[in-house]
XYZ file of N, CA and C in Angstrom:
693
model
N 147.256 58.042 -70.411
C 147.070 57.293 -71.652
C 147.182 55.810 -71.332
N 146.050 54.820 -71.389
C 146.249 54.122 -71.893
C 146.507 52.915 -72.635
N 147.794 52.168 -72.803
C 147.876 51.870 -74.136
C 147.353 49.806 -74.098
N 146.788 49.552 -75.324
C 146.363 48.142 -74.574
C 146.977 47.305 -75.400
N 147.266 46.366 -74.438
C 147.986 44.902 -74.898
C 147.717 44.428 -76.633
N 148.354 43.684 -77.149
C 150.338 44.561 -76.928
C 150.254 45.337 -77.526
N 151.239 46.505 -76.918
C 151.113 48.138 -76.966
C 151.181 48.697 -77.989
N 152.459 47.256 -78.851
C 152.970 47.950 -80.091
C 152.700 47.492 -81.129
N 151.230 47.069 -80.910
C 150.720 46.556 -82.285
C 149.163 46.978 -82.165
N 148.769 47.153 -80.915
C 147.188 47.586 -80.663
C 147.100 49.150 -81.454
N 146.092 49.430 -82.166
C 146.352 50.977 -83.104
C 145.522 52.008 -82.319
N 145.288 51.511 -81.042
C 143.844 52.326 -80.194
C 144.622 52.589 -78.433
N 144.608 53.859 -78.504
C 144.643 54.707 -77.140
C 144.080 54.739 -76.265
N 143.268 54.338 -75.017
C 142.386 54.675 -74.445
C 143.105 56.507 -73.540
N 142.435 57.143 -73.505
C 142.851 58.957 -73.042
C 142.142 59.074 -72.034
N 142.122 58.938 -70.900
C 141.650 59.052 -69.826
C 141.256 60.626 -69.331
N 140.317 60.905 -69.021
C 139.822 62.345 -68.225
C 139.747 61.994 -66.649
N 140.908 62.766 -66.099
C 140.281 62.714 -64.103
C 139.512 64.276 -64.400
N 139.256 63.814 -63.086
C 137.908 64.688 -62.580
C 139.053 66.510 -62.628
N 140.584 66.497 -62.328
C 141.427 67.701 -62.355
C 142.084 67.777 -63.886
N 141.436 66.679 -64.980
C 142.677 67.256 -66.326
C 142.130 68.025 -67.184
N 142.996 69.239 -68.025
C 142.979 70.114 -68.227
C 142.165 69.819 -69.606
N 141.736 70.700 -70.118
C 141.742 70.215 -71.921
C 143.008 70.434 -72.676
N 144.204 71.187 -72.553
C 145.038 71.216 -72.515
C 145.937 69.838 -72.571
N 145.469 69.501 -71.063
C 146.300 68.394 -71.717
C 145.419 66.507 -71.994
N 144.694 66.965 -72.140
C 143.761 66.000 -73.240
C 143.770 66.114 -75.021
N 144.869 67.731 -75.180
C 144.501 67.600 -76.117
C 146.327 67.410 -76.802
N 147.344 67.453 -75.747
C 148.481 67.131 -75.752
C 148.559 65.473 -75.692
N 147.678 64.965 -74.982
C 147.461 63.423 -75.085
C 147.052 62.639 -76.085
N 145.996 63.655 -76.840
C 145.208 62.732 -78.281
C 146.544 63.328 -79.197
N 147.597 64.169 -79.321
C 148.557 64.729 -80.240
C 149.477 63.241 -80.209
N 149.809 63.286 -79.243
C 150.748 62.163 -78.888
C 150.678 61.088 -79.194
N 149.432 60.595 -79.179
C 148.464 59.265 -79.979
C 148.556 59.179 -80.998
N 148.155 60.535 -81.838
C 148.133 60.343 -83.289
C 149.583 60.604 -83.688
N 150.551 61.332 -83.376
C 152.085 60.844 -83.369
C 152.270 59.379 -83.649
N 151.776 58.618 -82.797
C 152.478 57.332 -82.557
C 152.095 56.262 -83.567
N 150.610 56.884 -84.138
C 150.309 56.348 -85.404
C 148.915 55.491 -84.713
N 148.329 55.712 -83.728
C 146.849 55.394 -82.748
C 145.726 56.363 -83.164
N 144.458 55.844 -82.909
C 143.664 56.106 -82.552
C 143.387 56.659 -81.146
N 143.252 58.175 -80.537
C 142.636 57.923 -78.988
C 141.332 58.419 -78.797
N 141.401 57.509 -77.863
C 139.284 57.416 -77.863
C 139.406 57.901 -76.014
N 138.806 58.520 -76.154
C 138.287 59.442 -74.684
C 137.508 58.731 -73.545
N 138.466 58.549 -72.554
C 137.495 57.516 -71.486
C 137.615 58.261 -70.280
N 136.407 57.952 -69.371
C 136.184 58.361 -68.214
C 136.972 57.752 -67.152
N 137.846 58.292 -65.647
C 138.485 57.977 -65.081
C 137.546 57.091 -63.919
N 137.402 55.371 -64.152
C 136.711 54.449 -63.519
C 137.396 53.415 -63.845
N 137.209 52.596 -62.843
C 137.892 50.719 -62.676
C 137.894 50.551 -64.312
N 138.525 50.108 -64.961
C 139.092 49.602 -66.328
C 138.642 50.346 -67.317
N 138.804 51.498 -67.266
C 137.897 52.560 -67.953
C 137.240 52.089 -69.262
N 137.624 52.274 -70.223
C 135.986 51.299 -71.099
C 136.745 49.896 -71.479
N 137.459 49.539 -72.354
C 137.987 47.847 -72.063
C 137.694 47.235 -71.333
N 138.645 47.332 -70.565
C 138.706 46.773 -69.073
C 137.911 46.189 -68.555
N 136.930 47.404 -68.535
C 135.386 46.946 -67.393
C 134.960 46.049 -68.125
N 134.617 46.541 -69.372
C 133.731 45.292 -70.580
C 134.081 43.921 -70.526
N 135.631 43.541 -70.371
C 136.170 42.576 -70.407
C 135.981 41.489 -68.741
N 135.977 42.880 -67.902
C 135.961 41.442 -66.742
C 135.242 41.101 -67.043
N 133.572 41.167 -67.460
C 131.851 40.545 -67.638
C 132.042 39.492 -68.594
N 133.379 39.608 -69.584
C 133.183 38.511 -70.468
C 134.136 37.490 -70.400
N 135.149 37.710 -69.445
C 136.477 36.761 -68.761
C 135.495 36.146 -67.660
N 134.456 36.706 -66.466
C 133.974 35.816 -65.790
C 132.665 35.067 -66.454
N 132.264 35.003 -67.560
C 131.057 33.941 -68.057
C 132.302 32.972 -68.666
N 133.630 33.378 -68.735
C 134.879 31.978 -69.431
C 135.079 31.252 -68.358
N 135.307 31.544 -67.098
C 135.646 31.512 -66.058
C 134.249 30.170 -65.548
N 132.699 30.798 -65.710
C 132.228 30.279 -65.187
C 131.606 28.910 -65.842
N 131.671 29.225 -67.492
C 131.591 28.469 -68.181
C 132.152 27.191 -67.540
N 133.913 27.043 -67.499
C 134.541 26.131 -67.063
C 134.396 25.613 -65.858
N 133.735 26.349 -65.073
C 133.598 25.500 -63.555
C 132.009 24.627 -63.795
N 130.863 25.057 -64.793
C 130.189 23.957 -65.673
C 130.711 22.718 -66.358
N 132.284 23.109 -66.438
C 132.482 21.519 -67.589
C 132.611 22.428 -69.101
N 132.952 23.076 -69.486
C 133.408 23.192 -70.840
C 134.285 23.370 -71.092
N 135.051 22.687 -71.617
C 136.284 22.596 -71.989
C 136.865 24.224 -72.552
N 137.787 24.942 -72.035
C 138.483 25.877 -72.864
C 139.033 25.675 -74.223
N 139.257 24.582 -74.858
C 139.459 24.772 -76.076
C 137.908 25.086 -77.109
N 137.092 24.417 -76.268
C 135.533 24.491 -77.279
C 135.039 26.164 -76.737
N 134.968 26.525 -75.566
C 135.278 27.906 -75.456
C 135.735 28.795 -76.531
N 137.347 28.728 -76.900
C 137.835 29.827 -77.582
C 137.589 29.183 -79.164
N 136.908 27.598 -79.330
C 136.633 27.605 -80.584
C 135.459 28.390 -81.208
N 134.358 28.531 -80.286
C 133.235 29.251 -80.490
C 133.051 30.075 -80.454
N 133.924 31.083 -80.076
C 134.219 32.677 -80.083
C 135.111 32.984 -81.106
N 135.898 32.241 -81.173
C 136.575 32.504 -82.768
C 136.259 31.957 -83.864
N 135.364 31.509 -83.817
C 134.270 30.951 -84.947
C 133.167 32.029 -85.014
N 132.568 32.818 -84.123
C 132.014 33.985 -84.096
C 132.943 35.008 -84.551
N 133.828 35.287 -84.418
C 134.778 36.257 -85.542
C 135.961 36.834 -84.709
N 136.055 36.311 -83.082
C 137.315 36.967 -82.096
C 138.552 36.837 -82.882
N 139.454 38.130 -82.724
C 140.793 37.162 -83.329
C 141.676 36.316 -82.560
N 141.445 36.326 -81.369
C 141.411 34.915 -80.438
C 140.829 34.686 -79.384
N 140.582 33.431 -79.304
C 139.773 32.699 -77.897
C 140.318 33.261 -76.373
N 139.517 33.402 -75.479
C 139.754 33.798 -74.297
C 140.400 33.619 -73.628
N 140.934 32.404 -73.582
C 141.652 31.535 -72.569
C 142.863 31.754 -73.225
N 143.079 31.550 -74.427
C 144.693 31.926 -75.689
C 144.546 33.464 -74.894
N 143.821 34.387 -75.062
C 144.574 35.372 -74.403
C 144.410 35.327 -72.944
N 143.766 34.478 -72.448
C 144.860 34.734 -70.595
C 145.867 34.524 -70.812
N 146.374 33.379 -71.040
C 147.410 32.523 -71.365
C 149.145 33.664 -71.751
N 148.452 34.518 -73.272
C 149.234 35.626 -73.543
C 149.326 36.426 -72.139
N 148.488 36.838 -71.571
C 148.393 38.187 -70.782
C 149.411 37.481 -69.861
N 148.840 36.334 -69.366
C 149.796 35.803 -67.633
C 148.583 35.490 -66.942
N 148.403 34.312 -66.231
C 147.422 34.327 -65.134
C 147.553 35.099 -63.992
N 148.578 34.921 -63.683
C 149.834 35.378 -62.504
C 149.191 37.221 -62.620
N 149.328 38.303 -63.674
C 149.499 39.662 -63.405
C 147.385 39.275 -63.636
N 146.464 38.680 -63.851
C 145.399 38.812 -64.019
C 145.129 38.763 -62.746
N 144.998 37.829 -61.731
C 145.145 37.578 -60.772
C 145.458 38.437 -60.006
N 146.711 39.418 -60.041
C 146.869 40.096 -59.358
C 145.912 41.262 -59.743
N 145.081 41.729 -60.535
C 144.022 43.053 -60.846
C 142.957 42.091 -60.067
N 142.801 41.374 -60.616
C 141.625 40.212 -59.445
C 141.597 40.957 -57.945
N 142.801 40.507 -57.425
C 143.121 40.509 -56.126
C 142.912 42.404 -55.606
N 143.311 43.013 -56.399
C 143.369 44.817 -56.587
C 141.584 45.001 -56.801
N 140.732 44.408 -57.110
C 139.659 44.811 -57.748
C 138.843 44.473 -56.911
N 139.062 43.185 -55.629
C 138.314 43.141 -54.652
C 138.538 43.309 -53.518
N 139.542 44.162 -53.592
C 139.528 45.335 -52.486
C 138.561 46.487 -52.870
N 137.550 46.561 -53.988
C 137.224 47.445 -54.260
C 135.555 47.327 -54.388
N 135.543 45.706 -55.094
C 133.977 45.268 -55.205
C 134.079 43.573 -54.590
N 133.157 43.573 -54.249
C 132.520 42.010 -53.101
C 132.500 41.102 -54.462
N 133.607 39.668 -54.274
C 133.509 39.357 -55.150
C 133.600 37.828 -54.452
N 132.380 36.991 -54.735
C 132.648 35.792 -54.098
C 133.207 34.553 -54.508
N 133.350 33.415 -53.738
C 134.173 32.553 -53.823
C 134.116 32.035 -55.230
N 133.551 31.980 -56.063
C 133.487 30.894 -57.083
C 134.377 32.299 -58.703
N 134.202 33.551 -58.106
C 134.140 34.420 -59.496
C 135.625 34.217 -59.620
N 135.849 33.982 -60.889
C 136.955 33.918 -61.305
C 138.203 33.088 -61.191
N 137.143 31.824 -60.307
C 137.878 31.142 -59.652
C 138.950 30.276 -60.513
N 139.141 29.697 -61.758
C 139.695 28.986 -62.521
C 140.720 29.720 -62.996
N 140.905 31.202 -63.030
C 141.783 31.980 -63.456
C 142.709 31.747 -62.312
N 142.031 32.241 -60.806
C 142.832 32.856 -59.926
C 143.402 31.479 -59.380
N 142.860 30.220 -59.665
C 143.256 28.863 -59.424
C 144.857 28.282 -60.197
N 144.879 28.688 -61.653
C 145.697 28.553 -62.408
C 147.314 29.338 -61.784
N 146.855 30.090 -61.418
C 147.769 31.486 -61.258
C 148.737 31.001 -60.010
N 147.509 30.076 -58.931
C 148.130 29.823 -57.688
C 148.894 28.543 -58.146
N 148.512 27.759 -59.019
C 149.432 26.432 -59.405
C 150.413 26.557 -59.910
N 151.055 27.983 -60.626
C 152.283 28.351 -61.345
C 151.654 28.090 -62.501
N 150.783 27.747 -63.136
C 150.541 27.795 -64.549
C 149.970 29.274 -65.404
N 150.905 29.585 -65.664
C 151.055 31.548 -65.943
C 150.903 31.358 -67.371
N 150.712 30.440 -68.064
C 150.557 30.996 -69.708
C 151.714 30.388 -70.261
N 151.805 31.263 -70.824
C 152.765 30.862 -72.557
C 154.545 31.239 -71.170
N 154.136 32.091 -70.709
C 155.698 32.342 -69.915
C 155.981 31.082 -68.818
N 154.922 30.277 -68.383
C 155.177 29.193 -67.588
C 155.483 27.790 -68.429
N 154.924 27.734 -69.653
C 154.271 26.712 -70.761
C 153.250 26.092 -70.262
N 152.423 25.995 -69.080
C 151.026 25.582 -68.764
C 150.191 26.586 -68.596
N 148.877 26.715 -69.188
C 148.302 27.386 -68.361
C 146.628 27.250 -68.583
N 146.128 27.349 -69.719
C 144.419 26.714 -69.599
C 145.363 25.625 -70.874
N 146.373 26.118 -71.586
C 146.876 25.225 -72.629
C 148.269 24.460 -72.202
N 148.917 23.577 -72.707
C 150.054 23.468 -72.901
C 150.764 23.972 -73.907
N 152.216 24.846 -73.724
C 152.842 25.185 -74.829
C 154.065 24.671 -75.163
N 154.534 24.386 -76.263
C 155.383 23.666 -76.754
C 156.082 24.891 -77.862
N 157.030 26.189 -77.478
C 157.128 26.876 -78.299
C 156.051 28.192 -78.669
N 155.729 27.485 -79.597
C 154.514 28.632 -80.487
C 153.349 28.121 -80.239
N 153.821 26.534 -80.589
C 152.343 25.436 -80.431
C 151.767 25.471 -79.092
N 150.171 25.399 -79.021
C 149.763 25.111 -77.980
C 148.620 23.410 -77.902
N 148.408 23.397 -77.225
C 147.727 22.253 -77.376
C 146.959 21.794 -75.881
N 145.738 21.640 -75.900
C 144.437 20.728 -75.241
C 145.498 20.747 -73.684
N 145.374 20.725 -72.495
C 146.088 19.779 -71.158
C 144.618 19.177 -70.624
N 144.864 18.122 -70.337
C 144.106 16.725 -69.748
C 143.799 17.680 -68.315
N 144.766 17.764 -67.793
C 144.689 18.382 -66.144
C 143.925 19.290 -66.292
N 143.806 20.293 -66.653
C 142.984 21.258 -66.727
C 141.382 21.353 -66.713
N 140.998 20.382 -67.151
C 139.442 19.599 -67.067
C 139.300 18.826 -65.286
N 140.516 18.321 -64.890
C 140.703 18.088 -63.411
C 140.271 18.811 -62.654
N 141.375 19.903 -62.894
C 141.218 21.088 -61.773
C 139.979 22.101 -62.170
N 139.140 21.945 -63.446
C 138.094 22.633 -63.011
C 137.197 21.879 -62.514
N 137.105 20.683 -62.757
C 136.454 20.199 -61.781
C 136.509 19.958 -60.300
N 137.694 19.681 -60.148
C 137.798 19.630 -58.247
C 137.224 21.080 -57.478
N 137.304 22.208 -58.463
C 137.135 23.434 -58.098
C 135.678 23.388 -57.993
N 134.697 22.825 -59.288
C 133.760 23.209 -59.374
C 132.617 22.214 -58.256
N 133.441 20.943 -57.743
C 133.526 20.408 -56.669
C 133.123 20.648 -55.322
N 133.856 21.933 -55.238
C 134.592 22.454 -53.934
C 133.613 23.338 -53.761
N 132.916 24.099 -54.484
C 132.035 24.876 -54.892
C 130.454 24.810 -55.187
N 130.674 23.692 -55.090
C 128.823 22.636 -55.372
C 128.067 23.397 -56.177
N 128.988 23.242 -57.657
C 128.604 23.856 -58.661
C 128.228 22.622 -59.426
N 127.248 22.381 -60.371
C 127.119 20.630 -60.732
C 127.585 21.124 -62.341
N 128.233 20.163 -62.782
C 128.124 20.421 -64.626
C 127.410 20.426 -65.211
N 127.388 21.342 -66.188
C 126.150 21.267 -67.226
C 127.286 21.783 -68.728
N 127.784 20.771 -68.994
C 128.918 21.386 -70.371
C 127.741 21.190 -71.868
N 126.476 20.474 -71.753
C 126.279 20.083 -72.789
C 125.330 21.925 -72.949
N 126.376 22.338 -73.886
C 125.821 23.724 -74.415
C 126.016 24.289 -75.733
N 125.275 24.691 -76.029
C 125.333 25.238 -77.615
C 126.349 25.816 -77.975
N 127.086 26.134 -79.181
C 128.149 27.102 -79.242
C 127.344 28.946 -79.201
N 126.192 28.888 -79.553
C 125.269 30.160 -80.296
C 124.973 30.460 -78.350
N 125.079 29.493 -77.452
C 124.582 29.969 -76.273
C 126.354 30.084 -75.020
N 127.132 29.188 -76.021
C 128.585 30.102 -75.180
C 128.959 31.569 -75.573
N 128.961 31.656 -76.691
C 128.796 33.038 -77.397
C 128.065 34.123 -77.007
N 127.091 34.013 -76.191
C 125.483 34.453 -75.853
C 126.102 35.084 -74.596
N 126.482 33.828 -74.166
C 126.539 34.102 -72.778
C 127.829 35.388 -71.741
N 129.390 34.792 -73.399
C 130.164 36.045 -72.995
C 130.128 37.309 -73.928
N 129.335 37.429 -74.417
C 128.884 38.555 -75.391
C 127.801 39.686 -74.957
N 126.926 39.515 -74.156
C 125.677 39.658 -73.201
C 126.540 40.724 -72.570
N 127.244 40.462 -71.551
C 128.256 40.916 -70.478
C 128.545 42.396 -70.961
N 129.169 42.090 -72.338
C 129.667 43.443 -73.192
C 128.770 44.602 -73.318
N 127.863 43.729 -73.617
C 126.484 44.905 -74.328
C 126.109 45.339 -72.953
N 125.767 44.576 -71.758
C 125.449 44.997 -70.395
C 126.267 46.199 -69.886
N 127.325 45.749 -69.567
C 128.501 46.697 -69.051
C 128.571 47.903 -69.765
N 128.376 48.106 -71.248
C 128.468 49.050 -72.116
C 127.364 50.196 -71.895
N 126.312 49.381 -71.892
C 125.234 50.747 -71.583
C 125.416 51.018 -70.162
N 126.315 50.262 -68.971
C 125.798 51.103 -67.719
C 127.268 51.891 -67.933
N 128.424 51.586 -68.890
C 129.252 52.714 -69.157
C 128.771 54.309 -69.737
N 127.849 54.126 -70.687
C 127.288 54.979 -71.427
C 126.611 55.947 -70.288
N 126.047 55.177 -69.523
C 125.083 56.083 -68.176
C 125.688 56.814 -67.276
N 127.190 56.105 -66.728
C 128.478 56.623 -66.066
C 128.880 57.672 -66.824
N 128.849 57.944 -67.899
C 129.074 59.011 -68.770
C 131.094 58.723 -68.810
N 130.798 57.196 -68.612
C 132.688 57.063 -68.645
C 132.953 56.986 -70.185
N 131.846 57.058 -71.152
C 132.435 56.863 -72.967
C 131.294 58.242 -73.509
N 132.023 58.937 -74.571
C 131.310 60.056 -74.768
C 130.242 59.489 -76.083
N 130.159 58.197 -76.830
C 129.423 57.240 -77.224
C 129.068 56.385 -77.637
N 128.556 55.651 -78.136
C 128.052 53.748 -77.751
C 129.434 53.671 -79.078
N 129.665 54.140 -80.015
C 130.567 53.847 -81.199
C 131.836 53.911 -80.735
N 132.148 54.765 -79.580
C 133.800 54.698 -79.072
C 133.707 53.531 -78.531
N 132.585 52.773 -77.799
C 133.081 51.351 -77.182
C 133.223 50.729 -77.743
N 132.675 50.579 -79.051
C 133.052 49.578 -80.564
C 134.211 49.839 -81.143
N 134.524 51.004 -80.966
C 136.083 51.128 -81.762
C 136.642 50.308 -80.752
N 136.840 50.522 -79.245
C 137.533 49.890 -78.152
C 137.859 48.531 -78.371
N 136.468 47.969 -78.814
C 136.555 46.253 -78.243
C 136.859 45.771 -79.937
N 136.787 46.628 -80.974
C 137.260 46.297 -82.386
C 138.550 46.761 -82.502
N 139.327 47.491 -82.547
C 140.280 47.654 -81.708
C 141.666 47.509 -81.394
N 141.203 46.969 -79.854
C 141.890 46.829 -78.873
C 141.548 45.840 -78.415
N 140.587 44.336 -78.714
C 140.012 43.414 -77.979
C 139.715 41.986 -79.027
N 140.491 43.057 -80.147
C 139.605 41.897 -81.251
C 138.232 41.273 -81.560
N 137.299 41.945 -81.029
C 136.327 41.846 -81.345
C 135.740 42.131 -83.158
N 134.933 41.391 -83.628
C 134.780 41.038 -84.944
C 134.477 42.293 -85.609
N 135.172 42.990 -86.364
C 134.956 44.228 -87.162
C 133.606 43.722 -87.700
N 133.584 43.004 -88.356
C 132.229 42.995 -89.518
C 130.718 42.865 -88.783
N 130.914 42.600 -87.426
C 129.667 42.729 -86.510
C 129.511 44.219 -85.951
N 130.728 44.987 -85.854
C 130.754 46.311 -85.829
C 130.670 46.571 -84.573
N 130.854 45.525 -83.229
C 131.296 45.574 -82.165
C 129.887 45.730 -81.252
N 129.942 45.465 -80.243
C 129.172 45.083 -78.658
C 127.915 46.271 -79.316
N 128.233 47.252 -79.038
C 127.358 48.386 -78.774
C 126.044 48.392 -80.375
N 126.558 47.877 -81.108
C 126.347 48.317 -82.239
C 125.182 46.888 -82.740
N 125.863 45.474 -82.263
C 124.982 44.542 -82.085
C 123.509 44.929 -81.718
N 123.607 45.415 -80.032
C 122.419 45.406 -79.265
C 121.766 46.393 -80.383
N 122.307 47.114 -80.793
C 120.998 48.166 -81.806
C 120.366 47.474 -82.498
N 121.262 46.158 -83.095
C 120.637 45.604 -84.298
C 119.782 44.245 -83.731
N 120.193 44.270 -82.470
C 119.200 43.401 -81.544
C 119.536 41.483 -82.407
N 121.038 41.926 -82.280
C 121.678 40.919 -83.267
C 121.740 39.669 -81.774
N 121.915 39.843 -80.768
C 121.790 38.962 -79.717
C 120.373 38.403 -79.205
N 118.738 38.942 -79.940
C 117.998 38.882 -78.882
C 117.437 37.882 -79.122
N 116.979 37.332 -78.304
C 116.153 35.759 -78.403
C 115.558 35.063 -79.330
């Protein structure tokens, strides 16, 4: 089972099937769920089984966004102006750079992942700026408050520098949105093909949820039908 950040307020299970579990006890697992007062939604045993995966595709267009020059606060303003119940970077920040970093580090032992992916995350993480538990981290925190850091526009740039990546920040909000939203709908149908989600509506419950993704858009999977992303 399982359970996604934070545990005790997320209302959604992910129930994992390996290739040896019983129905038996898949069906002792969805009991237990609905005990606890959850939803469990049935996922296939693969790298971040349906969340997860969806999410690295839309943490690295945040990621790459910023090594362009866009500021993380105009980032998580434009996604939560699209309907997130928070901006991307507010939840690294929650999660920890520091334990992201470390699935980073776990995940390419597994897939070829080159120098530039993820680099602003796994950059943060190495400076001690861990989030809300360090008080730096894409934000400054003061308490509850967070607020804009100057440095942070630095270091994506020296990175993006280092990387002979050139800026291009002057971007639409309808095309930052585009760009980590895409990822979802991508990843989702080659989940659907993996046969890791039993269908396109359990990945919408997932990322509505468990991800905050905008109920009233009715989530990733459900968009692309309505071809609510296409050109």
């Amino acid at each position: 089972m399982h359970f996604l950040t934070p545990a005790h307020l997320t209302p959604l299970v992910e129930v994992v099937r390996g290739q040896a579990t019983s129905d038996a006890s898949l069906a002792r697992a969805r009991a237990l769920a609905l005990r606890l007062g959850k939803l469990p939604v049935l996922a296939g045993n693969a790298w971040g089984f349906i969340g997860n995966r969806l999410f690295e595709g839309y943490l690295r267009e945040v990621d790459a966004l910023q090594l362009e020059g866009v500021p993380a606060a105009r980032i998580d303003a434009a996604l939560e102006a699209f309907g997130f119940a928070l901006g991307p970077c507010r939840t690294l920040d929650m999660a920890g750079t520091d334990l992201v970093s470390q699935v980073l580090l776990a995940r390419g032992q597994r897939v070829e992942q080159g120098p530039a992916y993820r680099r602003i995350t796994r950059r943060l993480a190495e400076l001690g700026r861990h989030g809300h538990k360090s008080g730096r981290g894409h934000y400054w925190y003061e308490g509850r408050q967070h607020r804009p850091d100057p440095d942070l526009q630095r270091i994506c740039a020296e990175e993006a520098l280092a990387l002979g990546i050139a800026p291009a920040p002057d971007i639409s909000d309808d095309a930052i949105v585009r760009r980590c939203v895409m990822p979802l709908i991508t990843e989702g149908q080659r989940v659907l093909t993996d046969g890791m989600a039993c269908r396109a509506s359990d990945i919408d419950l997932v990322w509505v949820l468990g991800y905050g993704f905008p109920a009233a858009r009715g989530g990733p999977m459900a968009m692309a039908d309505w071809g609510a992303l296409a050109p």
